[in-house]
Coordinates of C-alpha atoms and ligand atoms in Angstrom, one line a residue:
X289 CA 25.9 106.2 -37.3
X290 CA 28.8 105.5 -35.1
X291 CA 28.5 103.0 -32.6
X292 CA 30.5 103.0 -29.4
X293 CA 31.4 99.7 -27.4
X294 CA 32.7 99.7 -24.0
X295 CA 32.6 95.5 -23.4
X296 CA 36.1 95.6 -23.4
X297 CA 36.1 98.0 -20.1
X298 CA 33.8 95.5 -18.2
X299 CA 36.4 93.8 -16.5
X300 CA 38.0 96.9 -15.2
X301 CA 35.2 99.2 -14.1
X302 CA 32.6 98.6 -11.4
X303 CA 29.0 99.3 -13.0
X304 CA 28.4 101.7 -10.2
X305 CA 31.3 103.7 -11.3
X306 CA 30.4 103.7 -14.5
X307 CA 26.8 104.6 -13.5
X308 CA 28.2 107.8 -11.7
X309 CA 29.8 109.0 -14.9
X310 CA 27.2 108.4 -17.2
X311 CA 25.2 110.6 -14.8
X312 CA 27.8 113.5 -15.2
X313 CA 28.2 113.0 -18.9
X314 CA 24.4 113.2 -19.2
X315 CA 24.4 116.7 -17.1
X316 CA 27.5 117.5 -19.3
X317 CA 25.1 116.9 -22.2
X318 CA 22.7 119.5 -20.9
X319 CA 25.3 122.0 -20.6
X320 CA 26.6 121.8 -23.8
X321 CA 23.0 121.5 -25.6
X322 CA 21.8 124.5 -23.7
X323 CA 25.0 126.2 -23.8
X324 CA 25.1 127.3 -20.4
X325 CA 29.0 126.1 -20.2
X326 CA 32.1 127.7 -20.4
X327 CA 33.4 128.9 -23.7
X328 CA 29.7 128.7 -24.7
X329 CA 30.8 131.7 -27.4
X330 CA 32.4 128.9 -29.1
X331 CA 29.6 126.4 -29.8
X332 CA 29.1 127.7 -33.6
X333 CA 30.4 124.3 -34.8
X334 CA 27.4 122.2 -33.3
X335 CA 24.8 123.8 -35.8
X336 CA 27.2 123.7 -38.7
X337 CA 25.9 120.6 -40.3
X338 CA 22.5 121.9 -40.9
X339 CA 23.5 125.4 -41.9
X340 CA 25.7 124.6 -44.6
X341 CA 23.6 125.3 -48.0
X342 CA 23.9 123.9 -51.5
X343 CA 25.0 127.6 -52.4
X344 CA 27.9 127.3 -50.2
X345 CA 29.1 123.8 -51.6
X346 CA 28.5 125.3 -55.1
X347 CA 31.0 128.1 -54.5
X348 CA 33.6 125.4 -53.6
X349 CA 33.0 123.6 -56.8
X350 CA 33.4 126.7 -58.6
X351 CA 36.8 127.3 -57.3
X352 CA 37.9 124.1 -58.1
X353 CA 36.5 124.2 -61.6
X354 CA 37.9 127.4 -62.3
X355 CA 41.6 126.4 -61.2
X356 CA 40.8 122.9 -63.2
X357 CA 40.2 125.0 -66.2
X358 CA 43.5 126.7 -65.9
X359 CA 45.3 123.4 -65.6
X360 CA 46.0 123.6 -61.9
X361 CA 47.4 120.3 -60.6
X362 CA 49.1 121.2 -57.5
X363 CA 46.9 123.4 -54.8
X364 CA 49.2 124.4 -51.4
X365 CA 46.8 124.5 -48.5
X366 CA 48.6 126.8 -45.9
X367 CA 47.7 126.6 -42.3
X368 CA 48.6 124.9 -38.9
X369 CA 46.5 122.7 -36.2
X370 CA 42.7 123.2 -36.8
X371 CA 43.5 125.1 -40.1
X372 CA 45.1 122.3 -41.5
X373 CA 44.4 118.6 -39.7
X374 CA 40.6 118.5 -40.5
X375 CA 41.3 119.0 -44.2
X376 CA 44.3 117.0 -44.0
X377 CA 42.5 113.9 -42.3
X378 CA 39.6 113.6 -44.4
X379 CA 41.9 113.9 -47.7
X380 CA 44.0 111.1 -46.6
X381 CA 41.3 108.9 -45.7
X382 CA 39.5 109.4 -48.9
X383 CA 42.5 109.1 -51.2
X384 CA 43.7 106.0 -53.0
X385 CA 46.8 104.7 -50.9
X386 CA 48.9 105.1 -54.2
X387 CA 47.4 108.2 -55.9
X388 CA 50.8 109.7 -56.3
X389 CA 52.5 107.0 -57.8
X390 CA 49.2 106.1 -60.2
X391 CA 49.5 110.0 -61.2
X392 CA 45.7 110.1 -61.0
X393 CA 44.7 113.5 -62.5
X394 CA 40.9 113.6 -61.7
X395 CA 41.4 116.6 -59.4
X396 CA 44.4 118.7 -58.4
X397 CA 46.9 117.4 -56.0
X398 CA 46.3 119.0 -52.7
X399 CA 49.6 119.5 -50.5
X400 CA 50.1 121.3 -47.5
X401 CA 52.6 124.0 -45.9
X402 CA 52.5 126.2 -43.1
X403 CA 52.2 123.4 -40.5
X404 CA 56.1 123.7 -39.8
X405 CA 59.0 125.8 -39.9
X406 CA 61.4 123.6 -41.7
X407 CA 63.6 125.0 -44.3
X408 CA 64.2 121.9 -45.9
X409 CA 60.1 121.4 -46.3
X410 CA 59.7 124.4 -47.9
X411 CA 62.6 124.4 -50.5
X412 CA 61.7 120.7 -51.2
X413 CA 58.0 122.2 -52.0
X414 CA 59.3 124.7 -54.2
X415 CA 61.2 122.3 -56.0
X416 CA 57.7 120.4 -56.6
X417 CA 55.9 123.8 -57.1
X418 CA 58.4 124.6 -60.0
X419 CA 57.0 121.4 -61.8
X420 CA 53.6 122.0 -61.5
X421 CA 50.7 124.5 -62.3
X422 CA 49.9 126.0 -58.8
X423 CA 47.2 127.4 -56.9
X424 CA 47.0 128.2 -53.0
X425 CA 44.5 128.3 -50.3
X426 CA 45.6 130.1 -47.2
X427 CA 44.3 129.4 -43.7
X428 CA 44.5 131.2 -40.5
X429 CA 41.4 132.2 -38.3
X430 CA 43.3 134.4 -36.4
X431 CA 45.7 135.7 -39.7
X432 CA 48.6 136.3 -37.3
X433 CA 50.0 132.6 -37.0
X434 CA 53.8 132.7 -37.8
X435 CA 54.2 129.1 -39.5
X436 CA 51.6 129.8 -41.8
X437 CA 52.5 133.4 -42.7
X438 CA 56.1 132.3 -43.5
X439 CA 55.0 129.9 -45.7
X440 CA 52.5 131.9 -47.7
X441 CA 55.0 134.8 -48.0
X442 CA 56.9 132.3 -49.8
X443 CA 54.2 130.9 -51.8
X444 CA 53.0 134.1 -52.7
X445 CA 56.1 135.4 -54.3
X446 CA 56.3 132.4 -56.4
X447 CA 53.0 132.6 -57.9
X448 CA 53.3 136.5 -58.2
X449 CA 56.7 136.1 -60.0
X450 CA 55.3 133.2 -62.1
X451 CA 52.0 134.3 -63.1
X452 CA 52.0 138.1 -62.5
X453 CA 49.8 139.9 -59.5
X454 CA 46.6 140.0 -61.3
X455 CA 46.7 136.3 -62.2
X456 CA 48.0 135.8 -58.7
X457 CA 44.9 137.2 -57.1
X458 CA 42.8 134.4 -59.1
X459 CA 45.0 131.6 -57.8
X460 CA 45.1 132.5 -54.2
X461 CA 41.9 132.2 -51.8
X462 CA 42.2 133.1 -48.1
X463 CA 40.1 131.7 -45.2
X464 CA 40.0 133.9 -42.2
X465 CA 38.5 136.2 -39.7
X466 CA 35.7 138.6 -41.2
X467 CA 37.1 141.9 -39.8
X468 CA 40.8 141.4 -38.3
X469 CA 44.3 140.2 -38.7
X470 CA 47.1 140.4 -40.9
X471 CA 45.6 138.0 -43.4
X472 CA 42.4 139.8 -43.6
X473 CA 44.0 143.1 -44.2
X474 CA 46.3 141.4 -47.1
X475 CA 43.5 139.6 -48.6
X476 CA 41.4 142.7 -48.8
X477 CA 44.6 144.6 -50.3
X478 CA 45.4 142.0 -52.8
X479 CA 41.7 141.4 -53.6
X480 CA 41.8 137.7 -52.8
X481 CA 38.5 135.8 -52.9
X482 CA 38.1 135.3 -49.3
X483 CA 35.8 133.0 -47.0
X484 CA 35.2 133.5 -43.3
X485 CA 36.0 131.3 -40.5
X486 CA 33.1 132.1 -38.0
X487 CA 33.9 133.9 -35.0
X488 CA 32.1 131.5 -32.8
X489 CA 33.8 128.2 -34.5
X490 CA 37.3 127.4 -32.9
X491 CA 40.3 125.9 -35.4
X492 CA 39.8 122.4 -34.5
X493 CA 36.2 122.5 -34.8
X494 CA 36.1 124.1 -37.9
X495 CA 36.3 121.0 -40.2
X496 CA 33.1 121.8 -41.6
X497 CA 33.8 125.5 -42.6
X498 CA 35.5 126.7 -45.5
X499 CA 38.5 126.0 -43.3
X500 CA 38.2 122.1 -44.3
X501 CA 35.4 122.3 -46.8
X502 CA 37.3 124.2 -49.8
X503 CA 40.6 122.2 -49.7
X504 CA 38.4 118.8 -49.5
X505 CA 36.4 119.6 -52.5
X506 CA 39.5 120.9 -54.5
X507 CA 41.0 117.5 -53.9
X508 CA 38.1 116.2 -55.6
X509 CA 36.3 114.5 -52.8
X510 CA 32.4 114.6 -52.0
X511 CA 31.6 117.3 -49.6
X512 CA 27.9 116.9 -49.8
X513 CA 28.3 113.4 -48.5
X514 CA 30.7 114.4 -45.8
X515 CA 28.1 117.3 -44.6
X516 CA 25.2 114.9 -45.0
X517 CA 27.0 112.1 -42.5
X518 CA 27.7 114.9 -40.0
X519 CA 23.9 116.0 -40.2
X520 CA 22.9 112.6 -39.9
X521 CA 25.1 112.1 -36.7
X522 CA 23.8 115.1 -35.5
X523 CA 20.3 114.2 -35.3
X524 CA 21.1 110.7 -33.3
X525 CA 23.7 112.7 -30.9
X526 CA 21.3 115.4 -30.1
X527 CA 19.3 112.8 -28.2
X528 CA 19.8 113.0 -24.1
X529 CA 20.3 109.2 -23.5
X530 CA 22.6 107.0 -21.8
X531 CA 22.6 105.2 -25.1
X532 CA 23.9 108.3 -27.0
X533 CA 27.4 107.3 -28.1
X534 CA 28.9 110.7 -27.1
X535 CA 27.6 110.2 -23.8
X536 CA 29.0 106.6 -23.2
X537 CA 32.4 107.7 -24.9
X538 CA 32.8 110.8 -22.6
X539 CA 31.4 108.7 -19.7
X540 CA 33.8 105.8 -20.1
X541 CA 37.0 108.1 -20.7
X542 CA 36.6 110.1 -17.6
X543 CA 35.7 106.8 -15.7
X544 CA 38.9 105.2 -16.8
X545 CA 40.6 108.3 -16.1
X546 CA 39.6 109.2 -12.4
X547 CA 38.8 106.0 -11.2
X548 CA 41.5 103.9 -12.5
X549 CA 44.1 106.7 -13.2
X550 CA 44.2 106.0 -16.7
X551 CA 45.8 109.0 -18.2
X552 CA 46.5 108.0 -21.7
X553 CA 44.1 107.3 -24.4
X554 CA 45.6 105.3 -27.3
X555 CA 43.3 105.7 -30.6
X556 CA 44.1 102.4 -32.4
X557 CA 43.5 102.3 -36.4
X558 CA 44.0 99.2 -38.6
X559 CA 43.7 100.9 -41.8
X560 CA 46.5 103.4 -42.9
X561 CA 43.8 105.7 -44.4
X562 CA 42.7 106.8 -40.8
X563 CA 46.4 107.7 -39.7
X564 CA 45.5 111.7 -40.0
X565 CA 42.3 111.2 -38.4
X566 CA 44.0 110.2 -35.3
X567 CA 46.4 113.3 -35.6
X568 CA 43.1 115.3 -36.0
X569 CA 41.5 113.8 -32.9
X570 CA 44.8 114.4 -31.0
X571 CA 44.7 118.2 -31.5
X572 CA 40.9 118.3 -31.0
X573 CA 41.3 116.2 -27.6
X574 CA 44.6 117.6 -26.5
X575 CA 43.8 121.1 -26.8
X576 CA 40.4 120.9 -25.5
X577 CA 41.1 119.0 -22.5
X578 CA 44.7 119.5 -21.4
X579 CA 44.5 122.4 -19.1
X580 CA 44.5 123.3 -15.6
X581 CA 46.4 120.3 -14.7
X582 CA 43.9 118.0 -16.2
X583 CA 43.3 116.0 -19.2
X584 CA 43.9 112.5 -20.7
X585 CA 46.9 112.4 -22.9
X586 CA 45.9 111.5 -26.4
X587 CA 48.3 109.2 -28.5
X588 CA 47.9 107.3 -31.5
X589 CA 49.0 103.9 -32.9
X590 CA 48.7 102.7 -36.6
X591 CA 48.3 98.9 -36.2
X592 CA 49.2 96.1 -37.3
X593 CA 52.7 98.0 -37.9
X594 CA 52.8 99.3 -34.7
X595 CA 52.0 96.1 -32.9
X596 CA 55.6 95.2 -34.0
X597 CA 57.0 98.4 -32.3
X598 CA 54.4 99.7 -29.7
X599 CA 52.6 96.4 -28.9
X600 CA 55.2 95.3 -26.4
X601 CA 54.9 98.2 -24.3
X602 CA 51.0 98.5 -24.6
X603 CA 50.9 94.8 -23.6
X604 CA 53.7 94.9 -20.6
X605 CA 54.9 98.1 -20.0
X606 CA 53.4 100.8 -17.4
X607 CA 49.9 100.5 -17.0
X608 CA 48.7 104.2 -17.5
X609 CA 46.6 103.8 -20.9
X610 CA 43.3 102.7 -22.3
X611 CA 42.6 102.1 -25.7
X612 CA 40.0 103.2 -28.4
X613 CA 40.0 101.0 -31.3
X614 CA 38.3 102.9 -34.8
X615 CA 36.7 99.6 -35.9
X616 CA 35.8 99.7 -39.6
X617 CA 33.1 97.1 -40.4
X618 CA 33.9 96.6 -44.1
X619 CA 36.8 97.0 -46.7
X620 CA 35.6 98.6 -49.9
X621 CA 38.2 96.8 -51.9
X622 CA 38.6 92.8 -52.1
X623 CA 41.8 90.8 -52.1
X624 CA 41.3 87.1 -51.4
X625 CA 44.2 84.9 -50.2
X626 CA 44.6 82.0 -52.7
X627 CA 45.6 78.6 -52.0
X628 CA 49.2 77.9 -53.1
X629 CA 50.4 74.4 -54.5
X630 CA 53.5 74.2 -52.3
X631 CA 52.4 76.0 -49.4
X632 CA 55.9 77.0 -48.3
X633 CA 54.8 79.9 -46.2
X634 CA 52.3 77.6 -44.6
X635 CA 49.3 80.2 -45.4
X636 CA 46.7 77.4 -47.2
X637 CA 44.6 77.8 -44.1
X638 CA 43.7 81.1 -45.1
X639 CA 43.1 80.2 -48.6
X640 CA 39.8 81.8 -49.8
X641 CA 39.5 84.2 -47.0
X642 CA 39.5 88.1 -47.5
X643 CA 42.8 90.0 -46.3
X644 CA 40.2 92.2 -44.4
X645 CA 39.1 89.0 -42.3
X646 CA 42.7 88.5 -41.0
X647 CA 42.9 92.2 -40.5
X648 CA 39.4 92.0 -38.2
X649 CA 41.2 88.9 -36.2
X650 CA 44.3 90.9 -35.8
X651 CA 42.1 93.5 -34.3
X652 CA 39.9 90.9 -32.0
X653 CA 43.1 89.2 -30.9
X654 CA 45.0 92.2 -30.2
X655 CA 42.0 93.6 -28.1
X656 CA 41.6 90.6 -26.1
X657 CA 45.2 90.5 -25.4
X658 CA 45.4 93.9 -24.3
X659 CA 42.5 93.3 -22.0
X660 CA 44.3 90.3 -20.6
X661 CA 47.5 92.8 -20.2
X662 CA 45.5 95.3 -17.8
X663 CA 44.7 97.8 -20.9
X664 CA 40.5 98.8 -20.9
X665 CA 39.1 98.8 -24.7
X666 CA 36.9 100.7 -25.9
X667 CA 35.5 100.8 -29.6
X668 CA 34.1 103.5 -31.9
X669 CA 32.6 101.7 -35.1
X670 CA 31.9 102.8 -38.5
X671 CA 30.4 100.8 -41.3
X672 CA 33.4 101.9 -44.1
X673 CA 35.9 104.7 -44.7
X674 CA 33.6 106.9 -47.2
X675 CA 32.8 110.6 -47.1
X676 CA 29.5 109.8 -45.2
X677 CA 31.1 107.9 -42.4
X678 CA 33.6 110.4 -42.0
X679 CA 31.5 113.2 -41.7
X680 CA 29.6 111.4 -39.2
X681 CA 33.0 110.3 -37.2
X682 CA 34.4 113.9 -36.7
X683 CA 30.9 115.3 -35.7
X684 CA 30.8 112.5 -33.1
X685 CA 34.3 113.1 -31.9
X686 CA 33.6 117.0 -31.6
X687 CA 30.4 116.4 -29.9
X688 CA 31.9 113.9 -27.4
X689 CA 34.6 116.2 -26.7
X690 CA 32.3 118.9 -25.3
X691 CA 30.7 116.7 -23.1
X692 CA 33.8 115.1 -21.9
X693 CA 35.5 118.3 -21.2
X694 CA 32.6 119.6 -19.3
X695 CA 32.7 116.4 -17.1
X696 CA 36.3 116.8 -16.8
X697 CA 35.6 120.3 -15.5
X698 CA 37.6 122.3 -18.1
X699 CA 36.6 124.8 -21.0
X700 CA 36.8 122.7 -24.0
X701 CA 37.0 125.9 -26.2
X702 CA 40.0 127.8 -25.3
X703 CA 43.9 126.9 -25.6
X704 CA 45.9 129.3 -23.7
X705 CA 48.6 127.4 -23.2
X706 CA 49.6 127.6 -27.0
X707 CA 50.7 130.9 -26.3
X708 CA 53.6 130.2 -24.3
X709 CA 55.9 128.7 -27.1
X710 CA 55.0 131.5 -29.2
X711 CA 56.2 134.3 -26.4
X712 CA 59.5 132.4 -26.3
X713 CA 60.0 132.0 -30.1
X714 CA 59.4 136.0 -30.8
X715 CA 61.6 136.9 -27.9
X716 CA 64.3 134.7 -29.3
X717 CA 63.5 136.1 -32.9
X718 CA 63.8 139.5 -31.6
X719 CA 60.4 140.5 -32.8
X720 CA 59.6 144.4 -32.3
X721 CA 57.7 144.5 -29.1
X722 CA 59.5 141.8 -27.6
X723 CA 62.5 143.3 -26.4
X724 CA 62.4 142.9 -22.7
X725 CA 61.4 139.2 -23.2
X726 CA 64.3 139.0 -25.7
X727 CA 66.7 140.0 -22.7
X728 CA 65.0 138.0 -20.2
X729 CA 65.1 134.5 -22.4
X730 CA 68.8 135.6 -23.6
X731 CA 69.8 135.1 -19.9
X732 CA 68.5 131.9 -19.5
X733 CA 70.7 130.6 -22.4
Ligands
PA5_144 O1 42.5 124.5 -32.6 C1 42.8 125.9 -32.6 O2 42.1 127.0 -31.9 C2 44.5 126.2 -33.0 O3 45.1 124.7 -33.1 C3 44.5 126.9 -34.4 O4 43.7 126.2 -35.3 C4 45.8 126.9 -34.8 O5 46.9 127.4 -33.8 C5 46.1 127.7 -36.1 O6 45.5 129.1 -35.6 P1 45.1 130.0 -37.0 O7 44.0 129.4 -37.6 O8 44.5 131.4 -36.3 O9 46.4 130.5 -37.6

């Protein structure tokens, strides 16, 4: 179970102030639990861990097994935002750091597309696909998002021209809305196996739907353990208490924002495997809270690398941030530093120590230095980076996000601001129906 430690905020925050925000967070907990707040038609994610059945997990495994039998060694997962980051963060966290170089073949390699509009990216993806046995999972809840639609057009053509239309239908799976959207129409027409993103689950809360589970399963990871971790978290987080880690996290971050003006939160990790957990978290909190002129700007650093780039700013730059450190209690691999007879690098004082011990001391030293530099510190702690703990961590952040956004006074489950760039892009691309907007935008150039 995730643990939250706020000791590193004690020298910044008055106890009475924090208590005020705990009360607000407990009220917000009720709003979330009783489903009485804004956006309450998008709360399907809360119960997902308990609703996922063995049968559902088996369906994903069957697709993986079918593709493995065909010799598929590259699965292109197409999607953007919430239709991408959940799967990407879990796959990155559970993968061997050097899986690609080691050419491990225990499951197909899953690569992502449709999360950018770079021509070079797509062209280079085609270079890779040219050498591999390819299948595709195309994901778009709305079924109308431009980036994945463009990528899918290219990948679909590649698969159809290489394997023929009938076989292509066996190598393409679509995940989209139950009834509407261009992707739904296309999937029905082309006879693709299709999974549904439930109406009441928004993109950034969809990691425990087929959106996340299918690519993670195809990549060879233990989705049952991921779901069990989320189930375990759900039990603990469902209890109304000032000891509930989601209540503590939501209360403290709102207290830091409102009482101290700390308007940036940096999620800090000390394990490269967690880089994309931070990217997923940034979308979750950025899209859920950044609206109505409010919100905490979510940023991230990957330490210790970023201590040698961003460390200076965090230590001594403008004091606008607090940090939330993702603390992992133990490494699952072992590298011990050996004594060296010459000791030219003067590291013999570390002889016999595990590298992770040094990592933990770097983390602790940084936390204390940043407190001295005026940066409040929270810790979100998990035991280790495995599927069970990740399931718990992702569910924790989702649940805490709902509470935190309600404390802030915004609807966590909409994202009206995401439309602004799309309107401009369509106007600039001269999409039919955008004639007036095209004229207006061209006058601005
Ligand atoms: O969280 C969200 O709702 C968004 O980030 C969406 O996931 C993202 O815009 C992709 O949308 P879609 O799945 O409809 O293509």
